[in-house]
PDB file of C-alpha atoms and ligand atoms in Angstrom:
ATOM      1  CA  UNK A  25       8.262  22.234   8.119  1.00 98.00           C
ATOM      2  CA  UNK A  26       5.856  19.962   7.805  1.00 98.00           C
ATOM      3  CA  UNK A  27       5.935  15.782   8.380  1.00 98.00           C
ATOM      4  CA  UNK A  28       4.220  13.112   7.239  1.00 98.00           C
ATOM      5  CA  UNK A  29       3.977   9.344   8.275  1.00 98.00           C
ATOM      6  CA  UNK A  30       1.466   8.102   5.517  1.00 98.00           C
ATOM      7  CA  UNK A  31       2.648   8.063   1.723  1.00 98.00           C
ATOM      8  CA  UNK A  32      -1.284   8.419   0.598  1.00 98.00           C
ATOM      9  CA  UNK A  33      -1.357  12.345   2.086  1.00 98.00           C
ATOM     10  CA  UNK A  34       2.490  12.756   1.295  1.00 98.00           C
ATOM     11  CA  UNK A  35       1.532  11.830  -2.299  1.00 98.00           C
ATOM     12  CA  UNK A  36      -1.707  14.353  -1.866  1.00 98.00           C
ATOM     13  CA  UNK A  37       0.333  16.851  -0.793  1.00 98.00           C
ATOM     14  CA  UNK A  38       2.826  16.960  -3.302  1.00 98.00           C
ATOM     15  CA  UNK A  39       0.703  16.798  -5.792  1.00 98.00           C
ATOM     16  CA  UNK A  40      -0.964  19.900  -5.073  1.00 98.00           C
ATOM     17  CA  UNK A  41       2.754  21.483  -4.652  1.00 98.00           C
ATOM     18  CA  UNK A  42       3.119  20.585  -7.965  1.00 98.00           C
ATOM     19  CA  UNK A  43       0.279  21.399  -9.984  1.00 98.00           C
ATOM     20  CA  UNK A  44       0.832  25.366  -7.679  1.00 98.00           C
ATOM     21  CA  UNK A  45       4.399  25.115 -10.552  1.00 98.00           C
ATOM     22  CA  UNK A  46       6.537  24.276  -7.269  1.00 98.00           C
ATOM     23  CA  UNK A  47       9.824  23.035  -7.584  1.00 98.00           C
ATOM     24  CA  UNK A  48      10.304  19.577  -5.644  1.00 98.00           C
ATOM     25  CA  UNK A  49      13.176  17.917  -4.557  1.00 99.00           C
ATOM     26  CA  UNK A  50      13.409  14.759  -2.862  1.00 99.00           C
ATOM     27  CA  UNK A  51      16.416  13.337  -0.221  1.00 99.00           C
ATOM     28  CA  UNK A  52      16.252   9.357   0.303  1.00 99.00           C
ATOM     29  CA  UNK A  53      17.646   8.560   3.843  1.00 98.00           C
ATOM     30  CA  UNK A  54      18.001   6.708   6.515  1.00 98.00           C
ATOM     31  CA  UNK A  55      18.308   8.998   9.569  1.00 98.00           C
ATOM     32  CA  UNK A  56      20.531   9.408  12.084  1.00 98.00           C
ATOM     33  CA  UNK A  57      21.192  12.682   9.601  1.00 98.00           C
ATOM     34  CA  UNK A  58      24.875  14.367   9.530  1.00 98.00           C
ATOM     35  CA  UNK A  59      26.296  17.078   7.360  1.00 98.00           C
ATOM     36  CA  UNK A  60      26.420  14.409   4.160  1.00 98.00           C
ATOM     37  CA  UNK A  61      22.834  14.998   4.674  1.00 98.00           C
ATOM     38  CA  UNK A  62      22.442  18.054   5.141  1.00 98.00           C
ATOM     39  CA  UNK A  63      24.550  19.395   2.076  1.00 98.00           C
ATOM     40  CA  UNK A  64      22.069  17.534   0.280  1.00 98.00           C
ATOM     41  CA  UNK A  65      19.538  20.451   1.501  1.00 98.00           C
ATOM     42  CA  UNK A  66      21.879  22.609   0.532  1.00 98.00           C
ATOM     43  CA  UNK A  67      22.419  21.306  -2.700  1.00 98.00           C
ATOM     44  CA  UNK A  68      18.681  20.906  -3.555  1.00 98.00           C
ATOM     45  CA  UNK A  69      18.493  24.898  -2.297  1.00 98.00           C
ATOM     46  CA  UNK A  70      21.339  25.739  -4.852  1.00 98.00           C
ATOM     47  CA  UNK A  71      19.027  24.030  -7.588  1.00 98.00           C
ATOM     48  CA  UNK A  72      16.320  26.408  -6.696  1.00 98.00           C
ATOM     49  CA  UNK A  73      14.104  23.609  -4.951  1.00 98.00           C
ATOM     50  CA  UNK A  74      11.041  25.650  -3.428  1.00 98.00           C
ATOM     51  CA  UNK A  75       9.770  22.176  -2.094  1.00 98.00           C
ATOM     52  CA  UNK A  76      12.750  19.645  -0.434  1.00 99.00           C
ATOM     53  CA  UNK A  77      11.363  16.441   1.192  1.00 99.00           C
ATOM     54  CA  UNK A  78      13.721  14.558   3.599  1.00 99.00           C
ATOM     55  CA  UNK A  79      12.493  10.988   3.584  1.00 99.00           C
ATOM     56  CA  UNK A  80      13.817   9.142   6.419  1.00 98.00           C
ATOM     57  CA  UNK A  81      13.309   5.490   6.590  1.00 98.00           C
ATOM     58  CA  UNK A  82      15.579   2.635   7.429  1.00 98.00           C
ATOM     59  CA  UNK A  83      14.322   0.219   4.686  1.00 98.00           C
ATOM     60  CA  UNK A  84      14.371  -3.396   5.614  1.00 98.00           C
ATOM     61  CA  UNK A  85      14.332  -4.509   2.090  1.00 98.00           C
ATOM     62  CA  UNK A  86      18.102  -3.565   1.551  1.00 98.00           C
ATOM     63  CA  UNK A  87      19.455  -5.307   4.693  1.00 98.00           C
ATOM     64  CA  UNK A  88      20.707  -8.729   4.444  1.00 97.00           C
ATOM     65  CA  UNK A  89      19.842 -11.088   6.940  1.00 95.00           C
ATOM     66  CA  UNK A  90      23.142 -10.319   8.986  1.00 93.00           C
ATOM     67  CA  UNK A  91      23.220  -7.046   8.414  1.00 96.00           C
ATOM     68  CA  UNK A  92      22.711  -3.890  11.053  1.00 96.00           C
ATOM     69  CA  UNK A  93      19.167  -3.473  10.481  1.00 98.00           C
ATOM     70  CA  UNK A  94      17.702  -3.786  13.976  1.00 97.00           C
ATOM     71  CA  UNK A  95      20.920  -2.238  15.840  1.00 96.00           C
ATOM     72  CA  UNK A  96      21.206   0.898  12.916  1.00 98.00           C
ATOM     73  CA  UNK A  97      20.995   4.012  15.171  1.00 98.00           C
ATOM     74  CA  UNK A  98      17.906   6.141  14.577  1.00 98.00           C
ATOM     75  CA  UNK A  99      17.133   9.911  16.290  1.00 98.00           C
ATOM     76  CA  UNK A 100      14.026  10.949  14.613  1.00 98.00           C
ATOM     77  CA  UNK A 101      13.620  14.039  17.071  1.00 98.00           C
ATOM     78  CA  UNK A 102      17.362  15.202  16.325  1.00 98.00           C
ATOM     79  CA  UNK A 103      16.517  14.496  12.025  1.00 98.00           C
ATOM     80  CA  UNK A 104      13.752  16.835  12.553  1.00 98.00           C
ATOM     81  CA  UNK A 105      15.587  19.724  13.939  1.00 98.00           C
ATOM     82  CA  UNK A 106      18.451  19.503  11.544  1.00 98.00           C
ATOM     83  CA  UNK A 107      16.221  19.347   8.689  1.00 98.00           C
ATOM     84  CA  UNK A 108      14.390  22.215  10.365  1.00 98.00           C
ATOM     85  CA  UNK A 109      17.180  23.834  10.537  1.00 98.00           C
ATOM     86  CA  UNK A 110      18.771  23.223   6.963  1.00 98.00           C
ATOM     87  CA  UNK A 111      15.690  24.678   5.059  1.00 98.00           C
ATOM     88  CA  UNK A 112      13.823  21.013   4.149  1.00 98.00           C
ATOM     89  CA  UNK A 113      10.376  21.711   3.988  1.00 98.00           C
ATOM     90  CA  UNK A 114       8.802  18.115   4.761  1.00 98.00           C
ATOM     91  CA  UNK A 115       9.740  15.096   6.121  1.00 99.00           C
ATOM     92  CA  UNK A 116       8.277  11.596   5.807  1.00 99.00           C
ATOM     93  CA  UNK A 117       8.548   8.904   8.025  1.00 98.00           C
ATOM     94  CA  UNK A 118       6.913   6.051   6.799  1.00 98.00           C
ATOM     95  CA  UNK A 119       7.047   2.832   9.175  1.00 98.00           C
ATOM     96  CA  UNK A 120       8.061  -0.590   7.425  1.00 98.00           C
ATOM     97  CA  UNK A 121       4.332  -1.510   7.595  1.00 97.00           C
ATOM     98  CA  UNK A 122       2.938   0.888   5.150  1.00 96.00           C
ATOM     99  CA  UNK A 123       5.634   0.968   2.624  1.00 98.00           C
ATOM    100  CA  UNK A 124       5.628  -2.615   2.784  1.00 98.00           C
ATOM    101  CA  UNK A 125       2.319  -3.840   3.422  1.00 98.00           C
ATOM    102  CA  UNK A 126       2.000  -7.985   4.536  1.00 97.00           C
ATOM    103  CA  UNK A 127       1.223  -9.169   1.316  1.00 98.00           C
ATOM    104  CA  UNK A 128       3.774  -6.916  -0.676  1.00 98.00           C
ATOM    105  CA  UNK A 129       5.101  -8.242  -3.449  1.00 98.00           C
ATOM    106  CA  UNK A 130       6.706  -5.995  -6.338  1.00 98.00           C
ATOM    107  CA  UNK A 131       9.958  -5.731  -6.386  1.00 98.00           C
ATOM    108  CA  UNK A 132      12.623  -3.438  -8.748  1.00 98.00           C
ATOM    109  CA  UNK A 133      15.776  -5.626 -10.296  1.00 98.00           C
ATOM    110  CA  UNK A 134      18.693  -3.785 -11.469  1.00 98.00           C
ATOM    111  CA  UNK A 135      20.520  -6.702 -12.698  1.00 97.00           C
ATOM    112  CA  UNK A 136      23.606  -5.157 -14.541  1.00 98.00           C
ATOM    113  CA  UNK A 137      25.080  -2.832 -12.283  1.00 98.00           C
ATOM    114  CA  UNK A 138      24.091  -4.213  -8.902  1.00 98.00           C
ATOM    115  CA  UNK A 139      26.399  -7.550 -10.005  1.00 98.00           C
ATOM    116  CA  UNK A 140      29.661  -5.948  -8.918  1.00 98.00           C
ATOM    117  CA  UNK A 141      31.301  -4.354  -5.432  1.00 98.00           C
ATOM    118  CA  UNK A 142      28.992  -4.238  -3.180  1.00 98.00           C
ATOM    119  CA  UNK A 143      25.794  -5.375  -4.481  1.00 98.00           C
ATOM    120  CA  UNK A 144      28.291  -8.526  -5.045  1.00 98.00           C
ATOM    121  CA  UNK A 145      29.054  -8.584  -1.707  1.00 97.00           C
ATOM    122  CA  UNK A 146      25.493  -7.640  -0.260  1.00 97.00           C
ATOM    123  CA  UNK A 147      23.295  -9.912  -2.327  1.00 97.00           C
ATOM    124  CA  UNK A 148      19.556  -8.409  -2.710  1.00 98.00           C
ATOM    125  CA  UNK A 149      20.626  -5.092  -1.161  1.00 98.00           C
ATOM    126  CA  UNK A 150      20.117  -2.853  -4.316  1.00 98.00           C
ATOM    127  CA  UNK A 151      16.789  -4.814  -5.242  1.00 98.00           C
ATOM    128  CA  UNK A 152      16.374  -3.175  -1.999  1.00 98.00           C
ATOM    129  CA  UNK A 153      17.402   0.040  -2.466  1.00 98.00           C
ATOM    130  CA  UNK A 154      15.730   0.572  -6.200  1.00 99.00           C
ATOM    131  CA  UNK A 155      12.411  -0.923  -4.766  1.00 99.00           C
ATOM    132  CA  UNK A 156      12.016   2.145  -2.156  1.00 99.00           C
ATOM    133  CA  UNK A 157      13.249   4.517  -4.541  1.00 99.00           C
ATOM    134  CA  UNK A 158      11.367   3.478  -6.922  1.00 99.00           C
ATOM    135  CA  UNK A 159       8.156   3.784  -4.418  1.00 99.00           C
ATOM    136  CA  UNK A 160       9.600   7.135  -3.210  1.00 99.00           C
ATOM    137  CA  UNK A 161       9.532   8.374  -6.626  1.00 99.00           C
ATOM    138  CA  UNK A 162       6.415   7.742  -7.023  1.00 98.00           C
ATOM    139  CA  UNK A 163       5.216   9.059  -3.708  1.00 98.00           C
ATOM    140  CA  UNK A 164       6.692  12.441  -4.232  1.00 98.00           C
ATOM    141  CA  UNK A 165       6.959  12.476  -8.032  1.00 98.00           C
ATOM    142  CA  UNK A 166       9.982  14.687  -7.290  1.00 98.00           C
ATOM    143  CA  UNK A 167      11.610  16.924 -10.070  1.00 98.00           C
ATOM    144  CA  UNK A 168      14.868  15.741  -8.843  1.00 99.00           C
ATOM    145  CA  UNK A 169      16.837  13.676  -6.796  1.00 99.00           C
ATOM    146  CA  UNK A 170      19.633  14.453  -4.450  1.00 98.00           C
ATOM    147  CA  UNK A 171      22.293  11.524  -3.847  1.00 98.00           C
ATOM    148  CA  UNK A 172      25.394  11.911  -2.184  1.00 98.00           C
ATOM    149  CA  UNK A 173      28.514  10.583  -4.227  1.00 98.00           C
ATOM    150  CA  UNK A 174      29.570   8.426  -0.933  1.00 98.00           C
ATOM    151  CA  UNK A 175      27.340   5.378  -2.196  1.00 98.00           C
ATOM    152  CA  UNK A 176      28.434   6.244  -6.051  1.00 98.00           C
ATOM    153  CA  UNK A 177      27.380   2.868  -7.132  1.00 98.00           C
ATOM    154  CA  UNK A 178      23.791   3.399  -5.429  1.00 98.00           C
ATOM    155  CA  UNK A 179      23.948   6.841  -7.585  1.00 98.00           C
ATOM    156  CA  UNK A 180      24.529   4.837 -11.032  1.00 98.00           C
ATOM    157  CA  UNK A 181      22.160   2.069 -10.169  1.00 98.00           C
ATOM    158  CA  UNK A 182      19.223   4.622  -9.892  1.00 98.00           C
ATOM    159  CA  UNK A 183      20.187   6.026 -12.511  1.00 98.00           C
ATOM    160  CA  UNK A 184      19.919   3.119 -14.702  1.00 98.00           C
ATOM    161  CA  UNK A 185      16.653   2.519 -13.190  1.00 99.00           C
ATOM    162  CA  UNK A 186      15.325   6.203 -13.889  1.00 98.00           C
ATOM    163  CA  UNK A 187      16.525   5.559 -17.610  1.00 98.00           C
ATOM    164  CA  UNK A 188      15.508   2.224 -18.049  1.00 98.00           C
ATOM    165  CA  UNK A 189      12.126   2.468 -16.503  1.00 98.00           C
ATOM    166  CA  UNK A 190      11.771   5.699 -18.042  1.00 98.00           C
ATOM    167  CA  UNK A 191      10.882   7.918 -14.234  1.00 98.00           C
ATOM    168  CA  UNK A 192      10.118  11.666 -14.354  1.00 98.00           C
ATOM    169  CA  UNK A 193      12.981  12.589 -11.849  1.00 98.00           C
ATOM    170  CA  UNK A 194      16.519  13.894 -12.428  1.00 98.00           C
ATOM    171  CA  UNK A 195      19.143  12.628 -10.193  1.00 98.00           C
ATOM    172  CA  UNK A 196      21.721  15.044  -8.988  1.00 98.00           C
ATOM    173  CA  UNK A 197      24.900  13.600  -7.351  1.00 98.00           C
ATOM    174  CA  UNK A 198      26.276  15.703  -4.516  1.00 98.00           C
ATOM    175  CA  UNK A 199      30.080  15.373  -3.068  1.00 98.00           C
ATOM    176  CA  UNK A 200      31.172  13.401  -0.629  1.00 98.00           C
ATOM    177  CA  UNK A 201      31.197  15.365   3.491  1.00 98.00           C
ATOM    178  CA  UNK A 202      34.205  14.212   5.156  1.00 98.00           C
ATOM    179  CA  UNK A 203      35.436  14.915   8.866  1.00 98.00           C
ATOM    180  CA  UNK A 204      38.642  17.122   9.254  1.00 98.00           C
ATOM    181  CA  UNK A 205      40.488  13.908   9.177  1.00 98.00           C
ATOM    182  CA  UNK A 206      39.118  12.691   5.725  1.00 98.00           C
ATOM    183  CA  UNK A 207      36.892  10.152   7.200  1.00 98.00           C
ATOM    184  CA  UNK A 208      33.814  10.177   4.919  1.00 98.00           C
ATOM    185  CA  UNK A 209      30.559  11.094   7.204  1.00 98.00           C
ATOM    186  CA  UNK A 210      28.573   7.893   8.057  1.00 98.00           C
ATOM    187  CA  UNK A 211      25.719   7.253  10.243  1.00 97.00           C
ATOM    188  CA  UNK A 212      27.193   4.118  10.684  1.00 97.00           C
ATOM    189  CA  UNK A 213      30.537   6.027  12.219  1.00 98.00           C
ATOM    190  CA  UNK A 214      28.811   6.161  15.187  1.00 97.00           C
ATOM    191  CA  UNK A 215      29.687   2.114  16.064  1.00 98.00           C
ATOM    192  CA  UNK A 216      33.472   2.717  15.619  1.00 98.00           C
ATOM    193  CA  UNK A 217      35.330   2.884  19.000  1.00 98.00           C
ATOM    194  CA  UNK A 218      38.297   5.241  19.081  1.00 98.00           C
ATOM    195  CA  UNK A 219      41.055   2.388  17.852  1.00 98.00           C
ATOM    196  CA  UNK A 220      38.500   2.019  15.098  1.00 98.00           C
ATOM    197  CA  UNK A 221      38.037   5.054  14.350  1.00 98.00           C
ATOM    198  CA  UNK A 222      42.292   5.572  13.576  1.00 98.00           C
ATOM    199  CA  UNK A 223      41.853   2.633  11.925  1.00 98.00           C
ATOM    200  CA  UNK A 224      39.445   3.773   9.302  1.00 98.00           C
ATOM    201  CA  UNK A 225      41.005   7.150   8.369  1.00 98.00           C
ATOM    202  CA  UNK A 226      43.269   4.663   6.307  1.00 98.00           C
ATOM    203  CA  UNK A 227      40.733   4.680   3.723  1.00 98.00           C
ATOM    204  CA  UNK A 228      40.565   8.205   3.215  1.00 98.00           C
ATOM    205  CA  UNK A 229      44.633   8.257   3.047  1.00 98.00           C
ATOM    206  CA  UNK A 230      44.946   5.739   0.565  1.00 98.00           C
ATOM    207  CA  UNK A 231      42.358   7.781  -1.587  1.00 98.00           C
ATOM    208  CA  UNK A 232      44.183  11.322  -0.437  1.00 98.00           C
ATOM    209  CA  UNK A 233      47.303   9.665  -1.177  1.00 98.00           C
ATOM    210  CA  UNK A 234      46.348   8.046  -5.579  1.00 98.00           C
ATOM    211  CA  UNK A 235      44.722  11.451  -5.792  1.00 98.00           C
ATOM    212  CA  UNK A 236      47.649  13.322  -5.250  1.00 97.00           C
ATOM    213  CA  UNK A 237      49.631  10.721  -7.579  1.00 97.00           C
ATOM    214  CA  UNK A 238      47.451  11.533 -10.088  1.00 98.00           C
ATOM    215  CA  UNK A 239      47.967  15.617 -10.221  1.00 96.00           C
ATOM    216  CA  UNK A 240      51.842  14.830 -11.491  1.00 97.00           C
ATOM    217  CA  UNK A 241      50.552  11.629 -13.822  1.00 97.00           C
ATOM    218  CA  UNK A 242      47.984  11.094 -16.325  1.00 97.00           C
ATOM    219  CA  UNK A 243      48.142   7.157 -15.824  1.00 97.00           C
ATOM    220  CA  UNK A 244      48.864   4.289 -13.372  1.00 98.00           C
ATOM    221  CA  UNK A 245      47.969   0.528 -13.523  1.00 98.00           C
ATOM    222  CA  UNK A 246      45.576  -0.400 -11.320  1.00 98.00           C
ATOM    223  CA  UNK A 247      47.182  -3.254  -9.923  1.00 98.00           C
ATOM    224  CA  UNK A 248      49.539  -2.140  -8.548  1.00 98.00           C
ATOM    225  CA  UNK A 249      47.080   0.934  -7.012  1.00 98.00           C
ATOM    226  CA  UNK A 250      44.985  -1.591  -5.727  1.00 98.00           C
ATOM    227  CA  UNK A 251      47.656  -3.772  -3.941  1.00 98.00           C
ATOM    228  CA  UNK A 252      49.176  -0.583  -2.342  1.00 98.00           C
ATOM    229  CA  UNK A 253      45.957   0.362  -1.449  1.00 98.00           C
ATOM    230  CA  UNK A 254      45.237  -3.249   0.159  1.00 98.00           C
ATOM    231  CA  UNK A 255      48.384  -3.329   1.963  1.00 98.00           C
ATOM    232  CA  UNK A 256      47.964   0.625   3.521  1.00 98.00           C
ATOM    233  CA  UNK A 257      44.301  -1.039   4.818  1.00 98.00           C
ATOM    234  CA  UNK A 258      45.589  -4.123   6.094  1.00 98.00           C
ATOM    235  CA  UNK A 259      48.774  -2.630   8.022  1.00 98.00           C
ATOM    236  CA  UNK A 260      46.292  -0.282   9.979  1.00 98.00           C
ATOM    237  CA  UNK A 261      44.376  -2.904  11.239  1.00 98.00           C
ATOM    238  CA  UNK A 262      40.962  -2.832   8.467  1.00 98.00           C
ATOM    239  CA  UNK A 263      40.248  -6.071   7.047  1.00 98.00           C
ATOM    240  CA  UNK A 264      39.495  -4.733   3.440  1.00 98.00           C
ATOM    241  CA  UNK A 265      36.144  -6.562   1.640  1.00 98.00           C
ATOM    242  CA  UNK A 266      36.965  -4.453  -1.963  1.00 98.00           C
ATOM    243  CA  UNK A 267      39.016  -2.287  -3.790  1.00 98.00           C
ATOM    244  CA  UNK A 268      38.026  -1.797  -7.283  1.00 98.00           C
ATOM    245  CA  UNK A 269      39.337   0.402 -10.132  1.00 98.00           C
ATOM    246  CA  UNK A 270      36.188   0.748 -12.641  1.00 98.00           C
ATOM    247  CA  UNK A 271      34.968   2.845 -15.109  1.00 98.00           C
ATOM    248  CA  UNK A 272      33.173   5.365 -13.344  1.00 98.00           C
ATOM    249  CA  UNK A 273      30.069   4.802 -16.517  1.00 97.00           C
ATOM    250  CA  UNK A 274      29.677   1.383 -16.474  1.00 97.00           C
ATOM    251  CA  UNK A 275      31.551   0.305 -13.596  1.00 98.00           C
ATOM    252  CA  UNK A 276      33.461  -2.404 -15.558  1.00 98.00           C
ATOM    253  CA  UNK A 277      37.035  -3.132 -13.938  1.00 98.00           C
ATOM    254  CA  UNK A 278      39.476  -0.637 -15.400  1.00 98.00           C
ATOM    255  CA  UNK A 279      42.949  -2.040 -16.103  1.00 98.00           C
ATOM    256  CA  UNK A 280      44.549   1.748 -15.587  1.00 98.00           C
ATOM    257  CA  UNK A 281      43.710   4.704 -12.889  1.00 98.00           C
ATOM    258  CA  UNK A 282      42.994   7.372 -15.482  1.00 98.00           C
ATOM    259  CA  UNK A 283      40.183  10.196 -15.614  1.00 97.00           C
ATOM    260  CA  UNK A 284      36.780   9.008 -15.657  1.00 98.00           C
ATOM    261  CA  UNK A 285      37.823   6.012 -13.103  1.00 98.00           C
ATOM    262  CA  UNK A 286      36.374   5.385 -10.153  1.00 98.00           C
ATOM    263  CA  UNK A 287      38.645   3.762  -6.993  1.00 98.00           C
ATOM    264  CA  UNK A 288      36.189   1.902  -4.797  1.00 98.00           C
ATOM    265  CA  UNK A 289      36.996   0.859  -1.374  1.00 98.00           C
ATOM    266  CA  UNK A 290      34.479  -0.865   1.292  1.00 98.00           C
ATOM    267  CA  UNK A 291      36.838  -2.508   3.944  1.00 98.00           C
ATOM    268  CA  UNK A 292      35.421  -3.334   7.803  1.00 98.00           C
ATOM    269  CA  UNK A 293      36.722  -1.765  10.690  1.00 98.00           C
ATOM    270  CA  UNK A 294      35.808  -4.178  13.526  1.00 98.00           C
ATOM    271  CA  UNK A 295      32.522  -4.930  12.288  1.00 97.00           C
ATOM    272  CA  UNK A 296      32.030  -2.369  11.078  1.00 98.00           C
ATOM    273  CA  UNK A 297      31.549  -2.438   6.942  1.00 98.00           C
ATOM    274  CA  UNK A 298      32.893   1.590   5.930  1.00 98.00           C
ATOM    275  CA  UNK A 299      33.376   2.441   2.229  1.00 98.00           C
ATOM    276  CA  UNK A 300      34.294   5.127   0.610  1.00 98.00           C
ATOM    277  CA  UNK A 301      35.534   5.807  -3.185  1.00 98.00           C
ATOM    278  CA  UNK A 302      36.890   8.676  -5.342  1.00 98.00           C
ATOM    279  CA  UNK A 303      36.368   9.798  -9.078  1.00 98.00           C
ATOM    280  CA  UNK A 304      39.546  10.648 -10.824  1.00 97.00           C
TER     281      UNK A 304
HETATM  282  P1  LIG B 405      21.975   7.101   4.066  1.00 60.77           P
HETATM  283  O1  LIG B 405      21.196   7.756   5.146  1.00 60.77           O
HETATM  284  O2  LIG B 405      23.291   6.548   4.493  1.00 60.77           O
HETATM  285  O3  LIG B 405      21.159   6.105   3.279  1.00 60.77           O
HETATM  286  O4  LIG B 405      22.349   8.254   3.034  1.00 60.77           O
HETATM  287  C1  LIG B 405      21.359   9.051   2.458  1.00 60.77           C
HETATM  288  C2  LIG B 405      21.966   9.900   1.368  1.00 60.77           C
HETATM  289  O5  LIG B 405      22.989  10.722   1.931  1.00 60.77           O
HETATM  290  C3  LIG B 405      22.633   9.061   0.267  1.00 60.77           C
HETATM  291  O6  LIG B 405      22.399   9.663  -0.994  1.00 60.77           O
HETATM  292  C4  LIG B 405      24.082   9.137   0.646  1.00 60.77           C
HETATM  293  O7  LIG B 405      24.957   8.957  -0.447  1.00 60.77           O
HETATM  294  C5  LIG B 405      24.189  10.540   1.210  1.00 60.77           C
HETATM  295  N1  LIG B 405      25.351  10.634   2.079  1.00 60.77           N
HETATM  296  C6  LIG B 405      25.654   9.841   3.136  1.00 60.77           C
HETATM  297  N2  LIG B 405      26.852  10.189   3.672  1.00 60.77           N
HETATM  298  C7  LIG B 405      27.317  11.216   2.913  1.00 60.77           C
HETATM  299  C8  LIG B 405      28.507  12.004   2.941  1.00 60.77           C
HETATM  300  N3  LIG B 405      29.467  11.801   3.835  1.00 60.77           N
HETATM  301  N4  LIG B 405      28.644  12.965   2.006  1.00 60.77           N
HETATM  302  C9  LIG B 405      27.677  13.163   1.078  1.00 60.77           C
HETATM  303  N5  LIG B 405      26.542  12.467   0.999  1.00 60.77           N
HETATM  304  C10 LIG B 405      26.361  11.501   1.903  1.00 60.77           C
END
């Protein structure tokens, strides 16, 4: 496996893969990798990837000014053996500086999609998070993208940007990794202390619990979802930011729980800001 810390010979590199009539996947990260990452690689493998570059970069330009960015955990030795491990080919670990260079100034606006849950919440984060993507794309000039279906709104808001700025990359959406318990997998898991940790397996009940409901019905309102779903958060000690029943297209508030809606949750455990979701 190879890594790289300059995008100029990453983008050399791949290149050359390309034009030999590889097959190149890319993985967006942040580190700190877990098996949500991981099945990624395995996913990308399963597509018959003969290239798959794990990028791992915790990009400033998505983090709001109170946000995590300086305390998010990093482990760059550890990403490199999993990814060893897992079958990923390449790495890249670019550092802030040369992704962002002083005088940057180009910046990727997804302004319909980003307006709601937690771009709403996190103002500027998915300007963020299409801006490296955007530069990752064109770094790698992947044949496809692996996302994981945890952050399902990032999913649809690169999507629109792939459409709407008409990239040359396929984006593949790949299911949500969850602990025995149901709690989704999180880099950011690793800040919850154990009462915290009880705590936030709430989330993964309440979704457990409407998808069940839905096996016997074809229907509920979401109102009344959403306020047993608030009250389940709030009664095991979560202090709940969100929980949205939209269409799972163009992730417009849905006034019923039916197929093809999405139930969004982010809620904060401590202060810790979890979310999770599920696709009916
Ligand atoms: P992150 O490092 O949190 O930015 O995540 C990098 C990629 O891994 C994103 O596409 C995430 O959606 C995906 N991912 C993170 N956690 C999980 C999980 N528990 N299951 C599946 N994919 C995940």
């Amino acid at each position: 496996m190879l890594t790289f810390n300059d995008p100029g010979k990453l983008q050399a590199w791949c290149r050359l893969r390309r034009q030999k009539g590889e097959k190149i996947a890319l993985i967006p990260t942040m580190g700190y990798l877990h098996e949500g990452h991981l099945s990624l690689i395995a996913a990308a493998k399963r597509k018959n990837a003969t290239q798959i570059v794990v990028s791992v970069f915790v990009n400033p330009t998505q983090f709001g000014p109170n946000e995590d960015y300086d305390k998010y955990p990093r482990d760059e030795k550890a990403d490199v053996t999993k990814c060893r491990k897992a079958g990923a080919t390449a790495m890249f670990f670019p550092t802030p500086r040369n992704m962002y260079p002083e005088d940057y100034s180009v910046f990727v606006n997804e302004d319909r999609l980003s307006a709601t849950l937690c771009g709403a919440r996190r103002p500027g984060h998915f300007r963020g998070v299409c801006t490296v993507v955007a530069k990752l794309f064109n770094i790698v000039h992947p044949h496809f993208a692996m996302f994981g279906q945890k952050d399902f709104q990032q999913v649809q808001v690169i999507r629109r940007m792939v459409r709407d700025l008409n990239f040359d990359v396929e984006i593949a959406m790949a299911p949500i990794v969850r602990e025995k318990s149901g709690l989704a997998l999180s880099s950011r898991n690793t800040y919850l202390s154990d009462a915290e940790r009880t705590s936030a397996l709430a989330i993964s009940e309440a979704l457990r619990t409407l998808r069940r409901k839905m096996h016997k019905v074809s229907k509920l309102p979401a109102g009344d979802v959403k306020k047993q779903i608030l009250a389940h958060l709030v009664k095991n000690g979560l202090k709940p930011d969100y929980v949205e029943a939209v269409d799972a297209e163009t992730l417009a508030p849905s006034e019923t729980i039916r197929k093809g809606v999405a139930v969004m949750i982010a809620a904060y455990a401590g202060k810790t800001r979890l979310i999770d979701n599920t696709i009916i």
